C-alpha positions as YAML, in Angstrom:
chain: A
units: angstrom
residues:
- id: 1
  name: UNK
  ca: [65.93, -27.79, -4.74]
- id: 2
  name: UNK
  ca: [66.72, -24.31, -5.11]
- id: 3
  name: UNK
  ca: [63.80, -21.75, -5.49]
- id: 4
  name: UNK
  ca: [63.85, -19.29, -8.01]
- id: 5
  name: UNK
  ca: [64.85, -16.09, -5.43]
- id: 6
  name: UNK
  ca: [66.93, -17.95, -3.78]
- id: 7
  name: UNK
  ca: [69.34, -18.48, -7.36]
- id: 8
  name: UNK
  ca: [68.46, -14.99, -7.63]
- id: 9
  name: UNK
  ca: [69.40, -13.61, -4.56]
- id: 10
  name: UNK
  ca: [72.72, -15.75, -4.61]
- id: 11
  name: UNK
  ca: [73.72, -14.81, -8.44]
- id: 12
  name: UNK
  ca: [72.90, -10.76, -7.61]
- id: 13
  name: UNK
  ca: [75.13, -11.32, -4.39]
- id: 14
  name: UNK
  ca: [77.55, -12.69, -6.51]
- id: 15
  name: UNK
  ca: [77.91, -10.37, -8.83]
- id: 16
  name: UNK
  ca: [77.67, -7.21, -6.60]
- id: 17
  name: UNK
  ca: [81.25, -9.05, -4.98]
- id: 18
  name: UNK
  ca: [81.93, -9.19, -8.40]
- id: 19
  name: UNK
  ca: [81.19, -5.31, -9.87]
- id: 20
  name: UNK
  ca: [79.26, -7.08, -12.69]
- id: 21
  name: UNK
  ca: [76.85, -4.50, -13.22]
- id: 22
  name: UNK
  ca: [75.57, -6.51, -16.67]
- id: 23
  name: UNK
  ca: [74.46, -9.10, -14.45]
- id: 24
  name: UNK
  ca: [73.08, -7.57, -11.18]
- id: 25
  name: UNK
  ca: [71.12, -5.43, -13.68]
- id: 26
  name: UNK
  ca: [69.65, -8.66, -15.61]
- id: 27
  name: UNK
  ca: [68.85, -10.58, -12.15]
- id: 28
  name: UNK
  ca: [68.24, -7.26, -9.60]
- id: 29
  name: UNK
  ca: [64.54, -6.71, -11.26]
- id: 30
  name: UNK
  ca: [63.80, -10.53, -10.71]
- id: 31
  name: UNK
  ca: [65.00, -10.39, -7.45]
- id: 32
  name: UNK
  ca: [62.77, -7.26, -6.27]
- id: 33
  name: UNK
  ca: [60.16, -8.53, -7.51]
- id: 34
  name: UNK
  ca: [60.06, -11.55, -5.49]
- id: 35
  name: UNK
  ca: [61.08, -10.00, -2.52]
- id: 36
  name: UNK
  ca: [58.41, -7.86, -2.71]
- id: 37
  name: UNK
  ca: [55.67, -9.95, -3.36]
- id: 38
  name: UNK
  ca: [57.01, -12.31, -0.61]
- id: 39
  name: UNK
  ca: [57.99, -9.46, 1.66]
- id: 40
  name: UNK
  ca: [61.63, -11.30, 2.02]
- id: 41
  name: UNK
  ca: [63.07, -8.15, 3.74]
- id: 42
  name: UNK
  ca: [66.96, -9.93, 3.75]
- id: 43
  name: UNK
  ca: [66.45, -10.75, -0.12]
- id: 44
  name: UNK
  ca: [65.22, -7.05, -0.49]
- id: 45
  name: UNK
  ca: [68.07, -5.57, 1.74]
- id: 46
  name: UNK
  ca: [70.78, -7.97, -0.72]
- id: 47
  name: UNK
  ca: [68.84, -6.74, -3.99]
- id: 48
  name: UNK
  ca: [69.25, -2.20, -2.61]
- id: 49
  name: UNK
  ca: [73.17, -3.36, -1.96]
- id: 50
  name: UNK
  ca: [73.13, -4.66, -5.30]
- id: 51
  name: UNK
  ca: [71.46, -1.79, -6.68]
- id: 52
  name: UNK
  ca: [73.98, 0.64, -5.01]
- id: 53
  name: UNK
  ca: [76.65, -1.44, -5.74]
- id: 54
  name: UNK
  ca: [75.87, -0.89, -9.37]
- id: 55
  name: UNK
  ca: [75.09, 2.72, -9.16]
- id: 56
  name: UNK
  ca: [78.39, 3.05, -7.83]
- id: 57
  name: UNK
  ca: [80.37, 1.36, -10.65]
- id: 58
  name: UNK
  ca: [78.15, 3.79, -12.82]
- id: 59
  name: UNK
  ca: [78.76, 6.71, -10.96]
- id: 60
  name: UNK
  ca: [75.31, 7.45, -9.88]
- id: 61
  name: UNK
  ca: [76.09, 8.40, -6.37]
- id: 62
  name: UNK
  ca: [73.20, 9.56, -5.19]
- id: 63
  name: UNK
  ca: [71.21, 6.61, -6.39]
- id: 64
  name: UNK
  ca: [74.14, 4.58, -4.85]
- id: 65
  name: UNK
  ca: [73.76, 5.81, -1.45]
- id: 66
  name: UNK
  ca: [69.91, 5.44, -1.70]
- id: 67
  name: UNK
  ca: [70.03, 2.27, -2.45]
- id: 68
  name: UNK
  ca: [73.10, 1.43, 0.28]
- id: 69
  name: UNK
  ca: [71.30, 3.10, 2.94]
- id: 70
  name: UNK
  ca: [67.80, 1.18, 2.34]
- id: 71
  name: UNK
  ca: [69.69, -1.77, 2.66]
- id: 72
  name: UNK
  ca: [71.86, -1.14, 5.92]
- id: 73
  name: UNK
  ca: [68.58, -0.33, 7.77]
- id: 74
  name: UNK
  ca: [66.78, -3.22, 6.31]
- id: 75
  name: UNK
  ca: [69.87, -5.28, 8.10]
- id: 76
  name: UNK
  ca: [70.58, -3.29, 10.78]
- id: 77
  name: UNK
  ca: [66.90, -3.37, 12.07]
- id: 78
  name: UNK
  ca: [66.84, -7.37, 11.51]
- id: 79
  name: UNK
  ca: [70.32, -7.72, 13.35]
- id: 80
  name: UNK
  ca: [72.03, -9.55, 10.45]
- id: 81
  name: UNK
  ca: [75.54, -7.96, 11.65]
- id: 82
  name: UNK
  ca: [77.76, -9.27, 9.01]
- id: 83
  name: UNK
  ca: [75.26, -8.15, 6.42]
- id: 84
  name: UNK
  ca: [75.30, -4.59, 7.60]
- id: 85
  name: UNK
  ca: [79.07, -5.22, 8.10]
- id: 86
  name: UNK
  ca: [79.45, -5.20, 4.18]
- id: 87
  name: UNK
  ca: [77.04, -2.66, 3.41]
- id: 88
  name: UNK
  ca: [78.95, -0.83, 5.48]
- id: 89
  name: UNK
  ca: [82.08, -1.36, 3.95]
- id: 90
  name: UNK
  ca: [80.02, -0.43, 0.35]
- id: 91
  name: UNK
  ca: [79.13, 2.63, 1.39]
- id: 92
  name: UNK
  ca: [82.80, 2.92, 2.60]
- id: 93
  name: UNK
  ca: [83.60, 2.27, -1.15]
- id: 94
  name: UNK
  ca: [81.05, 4.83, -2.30]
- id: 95
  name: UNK
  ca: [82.65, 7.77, 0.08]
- id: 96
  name: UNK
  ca: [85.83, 7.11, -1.14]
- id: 97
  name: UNK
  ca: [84.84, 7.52, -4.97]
- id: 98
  name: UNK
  ca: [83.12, 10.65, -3.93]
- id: 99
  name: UNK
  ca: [86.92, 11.47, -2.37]
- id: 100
  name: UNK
  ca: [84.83, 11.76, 1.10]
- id: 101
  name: UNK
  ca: [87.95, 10.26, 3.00]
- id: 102
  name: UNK
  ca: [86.76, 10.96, 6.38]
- id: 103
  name: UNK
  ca: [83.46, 9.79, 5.63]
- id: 104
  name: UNK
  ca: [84.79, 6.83, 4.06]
- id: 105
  name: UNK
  ca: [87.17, 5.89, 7.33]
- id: 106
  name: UNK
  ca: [83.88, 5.91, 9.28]
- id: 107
  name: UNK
  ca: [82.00, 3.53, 7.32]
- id: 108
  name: UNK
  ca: [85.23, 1.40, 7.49]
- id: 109
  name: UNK
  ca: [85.65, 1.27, 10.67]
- id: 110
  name: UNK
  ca: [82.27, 0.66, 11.64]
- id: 111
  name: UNK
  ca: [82.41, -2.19, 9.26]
- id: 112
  name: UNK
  ca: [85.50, -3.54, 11.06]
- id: 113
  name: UNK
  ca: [83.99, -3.33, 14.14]
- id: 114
  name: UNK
  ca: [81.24, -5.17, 13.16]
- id: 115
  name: UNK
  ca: [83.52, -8.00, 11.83]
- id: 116
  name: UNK
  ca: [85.64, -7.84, 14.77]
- id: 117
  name: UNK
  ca: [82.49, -8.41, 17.25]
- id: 118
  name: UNK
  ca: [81.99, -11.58, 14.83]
- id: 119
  name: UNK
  ca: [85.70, -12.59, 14.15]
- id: 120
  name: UNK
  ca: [85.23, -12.53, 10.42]
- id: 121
  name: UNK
  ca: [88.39, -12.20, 10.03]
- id: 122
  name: UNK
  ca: [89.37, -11.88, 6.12]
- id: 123
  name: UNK
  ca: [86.56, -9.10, 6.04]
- id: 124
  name: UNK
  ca: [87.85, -7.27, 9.19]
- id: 125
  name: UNK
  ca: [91.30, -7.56, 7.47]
- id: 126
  name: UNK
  ca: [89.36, -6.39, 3.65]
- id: 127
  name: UNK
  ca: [88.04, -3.42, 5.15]
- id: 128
  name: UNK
  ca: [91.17, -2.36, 7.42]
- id: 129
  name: UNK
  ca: [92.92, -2.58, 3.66]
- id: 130
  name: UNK
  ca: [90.29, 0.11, 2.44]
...
């Protein structure tokens, strides 16, 4: 049976893939929370990509890339490559609302490279779209 933050962490996942902001923003809170208290560092790392992920759609930037950033060094430092592999292709995202093209080709193509080096294929292919 499913615990509570882990139908948490998989419906704020979800919806960051998703751009529902209404629905990161109901389960996000619940998620922190629980991640805290159980110092679940992946679970926090999903709930900041969440987090920026809505910022984003909301054009908070700078709360965005807060929020982005705490999570690729959450799983960067835990070596959870395809994780950081999609927060790096979010913060991709984020430099190219911020028309930060060169920036935004970075981010890409360090996300690529991080698929690549684990043949995840349809998100090396997502991210060479970008």
């Amino acid at each position: 049976m499913a615990h509570k933050h882990i139908v948490y962490m998989m419906l704020v996942d979800a919806a960051s893939k998703a751009n529902d902001v209404d629905t990161i923003l109901k389960y996000a809170p619940l998620l922190e929370e629980l991640a805290v208290r159980d110092s679940h560092q992946p679970y926090l790392a999903v709930c900041h990509r969440a987090y920026g992920v809505a910022h984003l759609i909301r054009r908070e930037f700078d709360k965005s890339e807060a929020r982005l950033k705490q999570a690729l060094e959450i799983f960067d430092s835990l070596g959870m490559v395809w994780q950081t592999g999609r927060t790096l292709a979010e913060l991709g995202n984020l430099a190219q609302a911020t028309d930060d093209i060169s920036r935004s080709d970075e981010w890409f193509v360090q996300a690529r490279e991080l698929f690549e080096s684990i043949q995840a294929k349809p998100d090396s292919e997502s991210v060479s779209a970008a």
